[in-house]
CSV table of C-alpha atoms in Angstrom, one decimal:
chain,number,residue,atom,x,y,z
A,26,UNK,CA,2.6,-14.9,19.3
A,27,UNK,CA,5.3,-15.5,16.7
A,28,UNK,CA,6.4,-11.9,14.7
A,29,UNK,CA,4.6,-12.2,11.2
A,30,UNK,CA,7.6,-12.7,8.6
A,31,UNK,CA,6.6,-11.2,5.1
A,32,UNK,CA,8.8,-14.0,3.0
A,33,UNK,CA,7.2,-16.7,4.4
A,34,UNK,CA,5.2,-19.0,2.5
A,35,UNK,CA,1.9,-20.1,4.0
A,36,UNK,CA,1.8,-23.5,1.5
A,37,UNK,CA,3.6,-24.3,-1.9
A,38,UNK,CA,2.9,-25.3,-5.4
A,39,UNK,CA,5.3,-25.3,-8.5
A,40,UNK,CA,6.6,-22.1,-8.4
A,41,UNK,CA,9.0,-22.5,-6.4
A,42,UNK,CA,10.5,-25.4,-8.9
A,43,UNK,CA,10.4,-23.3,-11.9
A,44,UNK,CA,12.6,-20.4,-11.2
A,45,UNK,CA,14.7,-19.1,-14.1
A,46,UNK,CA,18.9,-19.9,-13.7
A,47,UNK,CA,21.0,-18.1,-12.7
A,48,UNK,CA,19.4,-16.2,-10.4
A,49,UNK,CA,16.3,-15.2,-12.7
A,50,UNK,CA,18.1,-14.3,-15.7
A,51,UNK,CA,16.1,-14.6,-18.8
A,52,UNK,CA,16.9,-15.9,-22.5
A,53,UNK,CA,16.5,-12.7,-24.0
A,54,UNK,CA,13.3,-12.9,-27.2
A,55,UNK,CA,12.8,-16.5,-25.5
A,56,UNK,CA,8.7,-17.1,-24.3
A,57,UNK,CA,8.2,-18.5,-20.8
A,58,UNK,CA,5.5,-19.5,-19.8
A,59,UNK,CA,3.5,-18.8,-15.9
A,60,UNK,CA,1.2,-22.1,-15.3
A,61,UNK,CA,-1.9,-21.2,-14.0
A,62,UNK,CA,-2.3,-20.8,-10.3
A,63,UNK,CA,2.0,-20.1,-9.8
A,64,UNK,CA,4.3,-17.6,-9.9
A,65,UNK,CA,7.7,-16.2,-11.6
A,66,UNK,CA,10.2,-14.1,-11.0
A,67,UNK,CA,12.7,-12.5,-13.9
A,68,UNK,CA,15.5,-10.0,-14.2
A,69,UNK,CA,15.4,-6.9,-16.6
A,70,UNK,CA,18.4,-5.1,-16.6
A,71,UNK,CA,17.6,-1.7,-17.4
A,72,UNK,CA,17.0,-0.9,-21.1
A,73,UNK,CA,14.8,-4.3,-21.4
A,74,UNK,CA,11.5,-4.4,-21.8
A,75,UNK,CA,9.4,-7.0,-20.4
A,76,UNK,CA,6.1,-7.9,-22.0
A,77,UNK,CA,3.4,-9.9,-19.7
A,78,UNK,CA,0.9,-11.7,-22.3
A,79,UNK,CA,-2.6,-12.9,-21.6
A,80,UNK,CA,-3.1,-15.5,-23.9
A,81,UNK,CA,-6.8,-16.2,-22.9
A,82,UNK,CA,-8.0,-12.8,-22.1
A,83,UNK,CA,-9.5,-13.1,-18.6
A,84,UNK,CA,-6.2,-13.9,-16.7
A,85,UNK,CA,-5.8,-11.6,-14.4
A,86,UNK,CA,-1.4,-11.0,-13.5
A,87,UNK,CA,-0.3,-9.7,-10.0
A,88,UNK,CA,2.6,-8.0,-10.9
A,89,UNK,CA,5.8,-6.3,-8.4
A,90,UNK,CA,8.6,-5.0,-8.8
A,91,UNK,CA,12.2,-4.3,-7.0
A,92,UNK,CA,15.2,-2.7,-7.2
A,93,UNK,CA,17.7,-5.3,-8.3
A,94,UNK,CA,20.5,-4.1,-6.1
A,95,UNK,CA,18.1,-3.5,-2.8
A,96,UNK,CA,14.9,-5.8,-2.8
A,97,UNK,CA,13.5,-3.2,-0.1
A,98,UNK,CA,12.7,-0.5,-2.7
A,99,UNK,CA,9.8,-2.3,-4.3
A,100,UNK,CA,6.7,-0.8,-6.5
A,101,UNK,CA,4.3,1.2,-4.2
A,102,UNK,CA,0.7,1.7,-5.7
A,103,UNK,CA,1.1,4.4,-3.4
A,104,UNK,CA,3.5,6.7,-4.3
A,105,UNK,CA,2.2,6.0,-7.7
A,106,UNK,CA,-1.2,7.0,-6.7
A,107,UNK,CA,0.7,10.4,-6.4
A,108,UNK,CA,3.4,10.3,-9.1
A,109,UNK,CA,0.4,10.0,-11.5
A,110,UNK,CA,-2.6,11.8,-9.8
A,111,UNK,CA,-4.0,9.0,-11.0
A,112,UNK,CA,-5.3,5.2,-9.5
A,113,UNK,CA,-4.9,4.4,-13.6
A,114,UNK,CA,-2.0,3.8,-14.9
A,115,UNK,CA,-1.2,4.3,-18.5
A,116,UNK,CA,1.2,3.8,-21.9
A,117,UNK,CA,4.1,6.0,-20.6
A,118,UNK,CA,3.7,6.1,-17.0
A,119,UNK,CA,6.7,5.0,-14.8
A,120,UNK,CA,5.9,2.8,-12.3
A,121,UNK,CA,7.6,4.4,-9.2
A,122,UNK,CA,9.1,2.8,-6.2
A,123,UNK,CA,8.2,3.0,-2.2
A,124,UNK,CA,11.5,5.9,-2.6
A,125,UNK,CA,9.3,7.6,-5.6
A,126,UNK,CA,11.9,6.3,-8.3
A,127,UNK,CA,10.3,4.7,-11.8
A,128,UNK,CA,11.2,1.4,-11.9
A,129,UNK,CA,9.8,0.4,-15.1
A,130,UNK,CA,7.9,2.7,-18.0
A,131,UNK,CA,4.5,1.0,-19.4
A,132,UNK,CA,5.1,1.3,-23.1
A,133,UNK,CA,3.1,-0.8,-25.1
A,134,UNK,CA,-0.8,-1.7,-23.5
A,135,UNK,CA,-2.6,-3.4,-26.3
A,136,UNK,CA,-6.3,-4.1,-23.9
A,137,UNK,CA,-8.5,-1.3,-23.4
A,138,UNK,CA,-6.5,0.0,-20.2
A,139,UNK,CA,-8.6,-1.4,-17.0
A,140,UNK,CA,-6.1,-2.3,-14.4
A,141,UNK,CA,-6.1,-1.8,-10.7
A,142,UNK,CA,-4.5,-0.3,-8.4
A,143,UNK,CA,-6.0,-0.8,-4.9
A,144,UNK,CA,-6.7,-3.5,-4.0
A,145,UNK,CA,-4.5,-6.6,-2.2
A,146,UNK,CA,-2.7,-9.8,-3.6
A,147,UNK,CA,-5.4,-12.9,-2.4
A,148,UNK,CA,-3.5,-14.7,0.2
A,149,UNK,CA,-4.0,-17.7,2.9
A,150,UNK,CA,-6.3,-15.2,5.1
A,151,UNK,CA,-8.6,-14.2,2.4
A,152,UNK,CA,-9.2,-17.6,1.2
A,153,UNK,CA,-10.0,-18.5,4.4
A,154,UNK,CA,-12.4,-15.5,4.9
A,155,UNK,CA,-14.1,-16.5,1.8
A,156,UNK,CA,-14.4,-19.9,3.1
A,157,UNK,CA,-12.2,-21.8,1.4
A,158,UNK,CA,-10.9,-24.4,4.4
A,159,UNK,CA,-8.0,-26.2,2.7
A,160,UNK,CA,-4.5,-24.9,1.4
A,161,UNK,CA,-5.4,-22.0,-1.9
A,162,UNK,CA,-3.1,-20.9,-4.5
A,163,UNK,CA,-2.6,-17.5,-3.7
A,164,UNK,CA,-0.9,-14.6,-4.9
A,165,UNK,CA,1.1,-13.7,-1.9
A,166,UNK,CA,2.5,-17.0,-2.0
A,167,UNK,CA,3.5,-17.2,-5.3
A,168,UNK,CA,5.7,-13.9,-4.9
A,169,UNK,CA,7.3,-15.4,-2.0
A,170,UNK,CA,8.2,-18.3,-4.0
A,171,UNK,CA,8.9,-17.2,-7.2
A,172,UNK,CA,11.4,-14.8,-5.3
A,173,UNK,CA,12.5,-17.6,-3.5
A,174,UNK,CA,12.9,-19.9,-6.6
A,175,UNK,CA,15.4,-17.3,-7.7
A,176,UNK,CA,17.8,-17.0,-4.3
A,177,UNK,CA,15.6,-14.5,-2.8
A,178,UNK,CA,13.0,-13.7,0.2
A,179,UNK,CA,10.2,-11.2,-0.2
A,180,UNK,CA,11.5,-8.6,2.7
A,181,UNK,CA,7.9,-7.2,2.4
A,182,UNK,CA,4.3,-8.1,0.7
A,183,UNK,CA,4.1,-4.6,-1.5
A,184,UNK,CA,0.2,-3.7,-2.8
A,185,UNK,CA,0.2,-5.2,-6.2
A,186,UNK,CA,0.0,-3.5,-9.5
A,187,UNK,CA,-2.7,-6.0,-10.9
A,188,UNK,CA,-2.9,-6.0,-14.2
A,189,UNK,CA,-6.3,-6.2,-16.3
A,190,UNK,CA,-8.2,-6.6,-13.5
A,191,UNK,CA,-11.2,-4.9,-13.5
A,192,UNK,CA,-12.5,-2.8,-10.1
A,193,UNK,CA,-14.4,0.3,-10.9
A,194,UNK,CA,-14.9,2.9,-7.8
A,195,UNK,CA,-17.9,4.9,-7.8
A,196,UNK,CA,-17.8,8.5,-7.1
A,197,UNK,CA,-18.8,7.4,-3.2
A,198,UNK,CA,-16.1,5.0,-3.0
A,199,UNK,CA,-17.5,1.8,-3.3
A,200,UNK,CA,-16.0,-0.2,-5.4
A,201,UNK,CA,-16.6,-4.0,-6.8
A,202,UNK,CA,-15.3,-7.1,-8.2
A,203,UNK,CA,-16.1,-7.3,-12.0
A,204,UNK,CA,-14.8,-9.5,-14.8
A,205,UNK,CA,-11.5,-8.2,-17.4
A,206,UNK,CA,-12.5,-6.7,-20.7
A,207,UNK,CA,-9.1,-7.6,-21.9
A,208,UNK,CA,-8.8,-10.1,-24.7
A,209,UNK,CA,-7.2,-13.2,-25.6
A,210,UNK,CA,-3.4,-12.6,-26.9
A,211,UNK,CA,-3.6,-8.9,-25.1
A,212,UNK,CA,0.0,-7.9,-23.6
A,213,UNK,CA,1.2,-4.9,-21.6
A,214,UNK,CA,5.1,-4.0,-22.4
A,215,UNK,CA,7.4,-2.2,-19.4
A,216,UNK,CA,10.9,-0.8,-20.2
A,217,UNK,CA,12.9,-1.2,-17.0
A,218,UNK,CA,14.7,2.5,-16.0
A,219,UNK,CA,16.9,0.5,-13.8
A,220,UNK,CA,17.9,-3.7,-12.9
A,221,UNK,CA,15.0,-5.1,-11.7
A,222,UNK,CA,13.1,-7.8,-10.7
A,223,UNK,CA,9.8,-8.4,-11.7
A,224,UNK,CA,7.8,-10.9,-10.2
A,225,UNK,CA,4.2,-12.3,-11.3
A,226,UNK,CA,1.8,-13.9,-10.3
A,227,UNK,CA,-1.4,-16.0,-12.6
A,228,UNK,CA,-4.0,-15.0,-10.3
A,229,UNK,CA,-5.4,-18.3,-8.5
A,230,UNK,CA,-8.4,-16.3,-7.6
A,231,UNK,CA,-11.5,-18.7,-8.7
A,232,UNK,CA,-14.0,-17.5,-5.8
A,233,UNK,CA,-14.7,-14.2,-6.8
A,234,UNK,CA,-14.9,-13.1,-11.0
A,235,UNK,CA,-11.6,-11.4,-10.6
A,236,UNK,CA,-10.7,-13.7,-13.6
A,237,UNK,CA,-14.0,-13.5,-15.2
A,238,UNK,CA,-17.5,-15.6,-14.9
A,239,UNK,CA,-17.3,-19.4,-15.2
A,240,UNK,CA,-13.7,-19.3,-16.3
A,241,UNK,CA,-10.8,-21.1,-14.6
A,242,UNK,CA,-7.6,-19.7,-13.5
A,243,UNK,CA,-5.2,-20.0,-16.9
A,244,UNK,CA,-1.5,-19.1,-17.7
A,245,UNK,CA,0.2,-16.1,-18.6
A,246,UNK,CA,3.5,-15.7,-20.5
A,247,UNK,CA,6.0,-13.3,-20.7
A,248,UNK,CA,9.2,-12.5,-22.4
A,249,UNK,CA,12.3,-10.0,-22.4
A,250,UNK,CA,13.5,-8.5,-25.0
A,251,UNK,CA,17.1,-6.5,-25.9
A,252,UNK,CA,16.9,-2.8,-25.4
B,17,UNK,CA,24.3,1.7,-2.4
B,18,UNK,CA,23.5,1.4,0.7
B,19,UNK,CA,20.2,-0.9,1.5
B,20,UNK,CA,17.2,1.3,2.6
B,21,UNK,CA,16.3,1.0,6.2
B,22,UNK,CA,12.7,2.0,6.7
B,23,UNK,CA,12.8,2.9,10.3
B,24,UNK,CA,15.6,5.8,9.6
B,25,UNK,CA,14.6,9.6,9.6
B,26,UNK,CA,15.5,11.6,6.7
B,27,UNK,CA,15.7,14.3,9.2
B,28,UNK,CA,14.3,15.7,12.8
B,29,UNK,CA,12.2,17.4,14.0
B,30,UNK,CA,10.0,18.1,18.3
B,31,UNK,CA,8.2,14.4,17.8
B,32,UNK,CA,11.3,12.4,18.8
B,33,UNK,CA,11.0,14.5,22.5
B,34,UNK,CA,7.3,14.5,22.6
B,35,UNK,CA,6.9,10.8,23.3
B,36,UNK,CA,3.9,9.5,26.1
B,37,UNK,CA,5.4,8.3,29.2
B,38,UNK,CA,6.1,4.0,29.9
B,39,UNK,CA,6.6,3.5,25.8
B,40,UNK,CA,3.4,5.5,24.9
B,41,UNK,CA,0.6,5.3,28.0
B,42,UNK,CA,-1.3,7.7,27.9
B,43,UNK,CA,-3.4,9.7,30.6
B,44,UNK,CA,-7.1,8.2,29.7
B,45,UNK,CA,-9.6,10.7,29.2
B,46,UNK,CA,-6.8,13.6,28.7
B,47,UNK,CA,-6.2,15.7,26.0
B,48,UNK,CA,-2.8,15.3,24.4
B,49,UNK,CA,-1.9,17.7,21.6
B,50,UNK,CA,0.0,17.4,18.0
B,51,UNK,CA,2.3,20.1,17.3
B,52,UNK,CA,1.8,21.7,13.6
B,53,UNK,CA,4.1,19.4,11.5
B,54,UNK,CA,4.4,16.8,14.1
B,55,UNK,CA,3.7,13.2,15.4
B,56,UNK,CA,2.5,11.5,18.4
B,57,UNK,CA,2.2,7.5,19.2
B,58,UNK,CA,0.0,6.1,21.3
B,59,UNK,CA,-0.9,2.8,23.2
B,60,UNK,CA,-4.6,2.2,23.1
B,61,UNK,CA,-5.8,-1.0,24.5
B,62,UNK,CA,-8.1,-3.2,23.2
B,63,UNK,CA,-11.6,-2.0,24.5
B,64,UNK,CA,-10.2,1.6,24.7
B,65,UNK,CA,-11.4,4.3,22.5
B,66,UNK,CA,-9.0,6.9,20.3
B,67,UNK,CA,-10.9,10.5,19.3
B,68,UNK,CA,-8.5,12.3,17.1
B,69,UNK,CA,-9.9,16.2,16.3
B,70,UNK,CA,-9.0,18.7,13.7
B,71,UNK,CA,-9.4,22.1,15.7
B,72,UNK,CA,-9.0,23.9,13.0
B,73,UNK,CA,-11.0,21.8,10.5
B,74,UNK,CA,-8.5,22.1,7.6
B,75,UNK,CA,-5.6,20.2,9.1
B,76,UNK,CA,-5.1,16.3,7.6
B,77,UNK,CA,-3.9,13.7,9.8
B,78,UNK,CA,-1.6,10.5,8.3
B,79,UNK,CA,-3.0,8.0,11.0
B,80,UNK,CA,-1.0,4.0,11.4
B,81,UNK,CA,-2.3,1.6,13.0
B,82,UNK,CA,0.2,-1.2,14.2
B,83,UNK,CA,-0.4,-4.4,16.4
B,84,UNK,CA,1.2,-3.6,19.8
B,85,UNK,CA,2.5,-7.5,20.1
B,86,UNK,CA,4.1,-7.1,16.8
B,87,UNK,CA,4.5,-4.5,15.2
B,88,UNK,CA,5.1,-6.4,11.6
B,89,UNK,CA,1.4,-6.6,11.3
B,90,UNK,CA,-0.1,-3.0,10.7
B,91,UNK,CA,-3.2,-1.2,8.8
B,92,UNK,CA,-2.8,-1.8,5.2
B,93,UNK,CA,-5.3,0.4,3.0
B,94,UNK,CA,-4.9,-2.1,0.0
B,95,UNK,CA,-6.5,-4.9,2.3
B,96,UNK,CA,-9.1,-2.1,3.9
B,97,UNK,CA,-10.1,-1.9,0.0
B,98,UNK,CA,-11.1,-5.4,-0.2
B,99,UNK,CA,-12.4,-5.8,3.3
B,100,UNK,CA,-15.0,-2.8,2.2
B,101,UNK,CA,-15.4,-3.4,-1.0
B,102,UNK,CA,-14.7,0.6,-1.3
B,103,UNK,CA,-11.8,3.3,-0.6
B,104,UNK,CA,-14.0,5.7,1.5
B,105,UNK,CA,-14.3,4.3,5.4
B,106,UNK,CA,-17.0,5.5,7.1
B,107,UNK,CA,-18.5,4.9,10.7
B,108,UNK,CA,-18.9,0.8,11.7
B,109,UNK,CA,-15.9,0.2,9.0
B,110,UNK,CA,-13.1,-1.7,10.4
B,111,UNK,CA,-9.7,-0.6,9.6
B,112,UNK,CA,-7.9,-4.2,8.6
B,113,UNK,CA,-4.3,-5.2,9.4
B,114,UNK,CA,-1.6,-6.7,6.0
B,115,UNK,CA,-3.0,-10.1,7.9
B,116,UNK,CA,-6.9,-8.7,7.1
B,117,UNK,CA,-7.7,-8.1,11.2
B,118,UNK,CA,-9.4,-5.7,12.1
B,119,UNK,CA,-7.3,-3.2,14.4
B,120,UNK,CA,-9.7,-0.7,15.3
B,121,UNK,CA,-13.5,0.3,14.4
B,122,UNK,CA,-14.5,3.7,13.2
B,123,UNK,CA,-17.1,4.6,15.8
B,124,UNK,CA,-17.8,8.5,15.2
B,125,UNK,CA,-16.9,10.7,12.7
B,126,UNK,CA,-18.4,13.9,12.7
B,127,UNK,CA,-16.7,15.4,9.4
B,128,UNK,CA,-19.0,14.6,6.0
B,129,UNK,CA,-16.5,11.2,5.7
B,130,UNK,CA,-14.3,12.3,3.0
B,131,UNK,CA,-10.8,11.0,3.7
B,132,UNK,CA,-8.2,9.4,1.4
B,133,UNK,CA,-6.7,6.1,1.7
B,134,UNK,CA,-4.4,6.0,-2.2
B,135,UNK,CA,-2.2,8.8,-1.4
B,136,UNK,CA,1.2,7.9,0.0
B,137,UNK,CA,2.5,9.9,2.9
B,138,UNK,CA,4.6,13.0,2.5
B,139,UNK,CA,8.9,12.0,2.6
B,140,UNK,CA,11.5,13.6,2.1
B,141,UNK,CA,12.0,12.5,-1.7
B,142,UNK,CA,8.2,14.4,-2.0
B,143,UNK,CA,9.4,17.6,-1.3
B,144,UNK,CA,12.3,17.2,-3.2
B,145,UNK,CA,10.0,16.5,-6.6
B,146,UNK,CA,8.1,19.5,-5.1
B,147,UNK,CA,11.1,21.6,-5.2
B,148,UNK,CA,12.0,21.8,-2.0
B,149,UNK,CA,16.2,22.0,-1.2
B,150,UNK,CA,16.4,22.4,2.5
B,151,UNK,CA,15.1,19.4,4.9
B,152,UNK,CA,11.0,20.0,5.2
B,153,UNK,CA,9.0,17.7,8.1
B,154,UNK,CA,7.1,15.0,6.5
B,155,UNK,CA,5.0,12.5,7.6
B,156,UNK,CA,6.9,9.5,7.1
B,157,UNK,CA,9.7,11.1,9.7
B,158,UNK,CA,6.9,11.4,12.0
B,159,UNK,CA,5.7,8.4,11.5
B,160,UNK,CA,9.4,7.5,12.8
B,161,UNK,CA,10.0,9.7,15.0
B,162,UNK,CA,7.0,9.0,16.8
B,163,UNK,CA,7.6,5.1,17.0
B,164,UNK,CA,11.1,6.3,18.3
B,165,UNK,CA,10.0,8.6,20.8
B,166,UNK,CA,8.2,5.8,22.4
B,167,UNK,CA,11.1,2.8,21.7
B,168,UNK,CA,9.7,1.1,18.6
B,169,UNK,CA,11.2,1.7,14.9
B,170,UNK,CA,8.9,1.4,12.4
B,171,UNK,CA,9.5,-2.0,10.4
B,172,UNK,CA,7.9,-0.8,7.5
B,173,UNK,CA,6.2,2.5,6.0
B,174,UNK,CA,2.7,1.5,5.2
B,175,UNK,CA,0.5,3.3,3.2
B,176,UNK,CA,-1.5,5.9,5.7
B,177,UNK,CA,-5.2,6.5,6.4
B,178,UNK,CA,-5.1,10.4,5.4
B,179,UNK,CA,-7.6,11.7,8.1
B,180,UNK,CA,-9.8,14.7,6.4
B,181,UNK,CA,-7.5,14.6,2.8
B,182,UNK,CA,-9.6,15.0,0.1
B,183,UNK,CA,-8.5,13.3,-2.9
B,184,UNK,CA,-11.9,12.9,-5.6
B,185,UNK,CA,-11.2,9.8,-7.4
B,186,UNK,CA,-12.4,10.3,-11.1
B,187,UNK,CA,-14.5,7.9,-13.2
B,188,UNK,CA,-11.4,7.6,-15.7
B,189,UNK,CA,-9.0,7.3,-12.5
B,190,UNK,CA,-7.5,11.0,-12.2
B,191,UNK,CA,-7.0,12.4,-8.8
B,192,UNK,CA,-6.2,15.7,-7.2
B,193,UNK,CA,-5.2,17.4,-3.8
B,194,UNK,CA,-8.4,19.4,-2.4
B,195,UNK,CA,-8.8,21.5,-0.3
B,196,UNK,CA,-10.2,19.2,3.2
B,197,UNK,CA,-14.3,19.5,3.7
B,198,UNK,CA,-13.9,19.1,7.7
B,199,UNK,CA,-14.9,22.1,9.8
B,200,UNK,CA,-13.4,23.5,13.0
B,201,UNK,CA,-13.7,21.1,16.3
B,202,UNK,CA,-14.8,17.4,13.7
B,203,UNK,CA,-13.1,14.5,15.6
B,204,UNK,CA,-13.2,10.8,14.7
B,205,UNK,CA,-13.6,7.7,17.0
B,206,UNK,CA,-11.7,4.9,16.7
B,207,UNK,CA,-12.2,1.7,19.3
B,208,UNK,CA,-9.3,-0.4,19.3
B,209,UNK,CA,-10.2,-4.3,18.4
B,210,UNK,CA,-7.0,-5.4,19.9
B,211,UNK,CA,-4.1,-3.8,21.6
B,212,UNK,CA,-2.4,-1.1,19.4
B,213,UNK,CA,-0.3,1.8,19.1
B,214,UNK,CA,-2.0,4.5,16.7
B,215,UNK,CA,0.5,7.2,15.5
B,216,UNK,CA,-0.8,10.4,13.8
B,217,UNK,CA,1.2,12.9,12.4
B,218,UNK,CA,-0.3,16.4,11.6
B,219,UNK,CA,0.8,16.4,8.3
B,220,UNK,CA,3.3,19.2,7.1
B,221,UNK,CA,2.4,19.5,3.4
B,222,UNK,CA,2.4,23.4,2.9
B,223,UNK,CA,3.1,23.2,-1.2
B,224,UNK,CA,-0.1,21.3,-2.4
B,225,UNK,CA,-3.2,22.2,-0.6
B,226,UNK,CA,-3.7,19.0,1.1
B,227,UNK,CA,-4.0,21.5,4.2
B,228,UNK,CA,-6.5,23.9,2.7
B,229,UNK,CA,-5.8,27.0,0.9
B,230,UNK,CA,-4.2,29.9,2.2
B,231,UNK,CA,-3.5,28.1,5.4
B,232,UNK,CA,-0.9,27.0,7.6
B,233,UNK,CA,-0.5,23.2,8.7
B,234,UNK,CA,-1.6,23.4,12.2
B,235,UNK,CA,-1.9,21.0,15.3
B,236,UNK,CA,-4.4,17.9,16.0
B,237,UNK,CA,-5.6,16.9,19.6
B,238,UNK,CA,-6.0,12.9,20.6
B,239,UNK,CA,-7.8,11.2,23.8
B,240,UNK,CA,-8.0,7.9,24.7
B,241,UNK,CA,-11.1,7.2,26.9
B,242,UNK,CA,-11.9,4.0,28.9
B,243,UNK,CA,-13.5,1.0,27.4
């Protein structure tokens, strides 16, 4: 069998065409935009914040993080499962790495605070489990190519920080797939504590309500701003 | 700085001399034992069945799972989440791979099934936040040591299947370290769906009481028993 490489993509859309110049480096106060179904990578030096917006409410955002200077520290929902003593993350919670640093402080979280933290990025093998026979948008392959749009290769598919997506776990565990309650023109804001690269990801996802009931997979913007 | 290599020790400790003979066989139907604060890897072929038990009830065990053909693909909690559609395995669960296989399948578990799979394992940066100067065993070094012992490095750290941890998972998302509900002599089953190497470290945490309270991280014992 040939050795599974992590920065590999299983198929391609646009997001490998729109990477920022320059290696990723942003217009600072300047809007981008994320097309639905792709992905983008940016640079925040530290001191920047970065706000994610969800124009239409239901868009669920896979979000990562890495070190700037060493792609293999990366945001671990993990170690911040520990850092926090929490699965929820919060307005001033650092987001920590896989080597328990924060990479980037949530400042500014204007939806009611329902993000997850446990569960994977969709990828080719879940599309496929769900039944889905041809090539899917998927997260996983959007962070590989937004990474490599930008001059670089995912050296590892880290659990994703997904933003506004809604999973509640029951006291025995179970959890389930349930729409967003966040709302159109919502926004989360992180401060970087050190140069970093955030990648994400519109959430292609249109088999399960991950991005709500008898919606369709929209865009997501984002910006960075001065410190 | 230099880049971080995830198959390094922070440290040492007896699991890098403890290694099974012919890069982890082991003995079937023999009983191998974990030293308190230490690791063991072991091959167990597809077929095969692993019984890890807690002798003294209130010891956790960080269990991996890796694909003995490659050890790139490896049991990923984050995808166990969404295979289960909970955080909680329990007997007849599979325990899925990063490329959503299943490795091996719960078979017996005579503990009341709480374990944790959103806690991080133990590292050396953890017992620094905990206040701890001089090198302390952790399970990530096992986790390293272990693979070593039996000429593998780990390619990756992934997040562990906590064996016995009890971590109660709020409505609102808080956590904590409790004390472990398992009781002297509980084992769990685990039937490999392909050919694997398991590793289990017999975790060393003595500040939080992951390990129960008042007590003193102990050992683990493993078989492997014919198919």
């Amino acid at each position: 069998m040939t050795a599974f490489d992590p920065g590999k993509p299983d198929g391609a859309n646009q997001s490998l065409e729109i990477g920022l110049p320059n290696g990723g480096s942003p217009e600072l106060g300047r809007r981008y935009e994320i097309p639905a179904r792709c992905g983008r990578a940016v640079k925040v030096q530290r001191g920047q914040s970065l706000k994610v917006i969800n124009p239409v409410g239901f868009q669920v955002c896979d979000f990562w993080i890495f070190n700037t200077e060493d792609l293999n520290e990366y945001s671990s929902m993990e170690h911040l499962h520990t850092s926090l003593l929490s699965v929820m993350p919060k307005v001033g919670d650092g987001i920590v790495s896989n080597l328990r640093r924060p990479l980037m402080t949530i400042t500014e979280d204007t939806s009611p605070g329902v993000h997850d933290t446990v569960i994977a990025a969709c990828d080719h093998a879940r599309y496929r489990q769900l039944g889905v026979e041809e090539y899917h948008d998927n997260c996983v392959d959007n962070l590989r190519q937004a990474l490599l749009a930008i001059g670089h290769r995912a050296p590892a598919i880290p659990a994703p920080f997904n933003l506004w997506m809604n999973v509640p776990i029951q006291p025995d565990g179970r959890t389930a797939f349930a729409p967003p309650v966040s709302k159109p023109g919502d926004y989360m804001t992180f401060k970087a504590d050190m140069d970093v690269i955030a990648v994400m990801s519109a959430c292609p996802q249109d088999v399960t309500p991950v991005n709500g009931e008898g919606t369709t997979p929209d865009r997501l913007e984002f910006q960075v701003d001065a410190a």
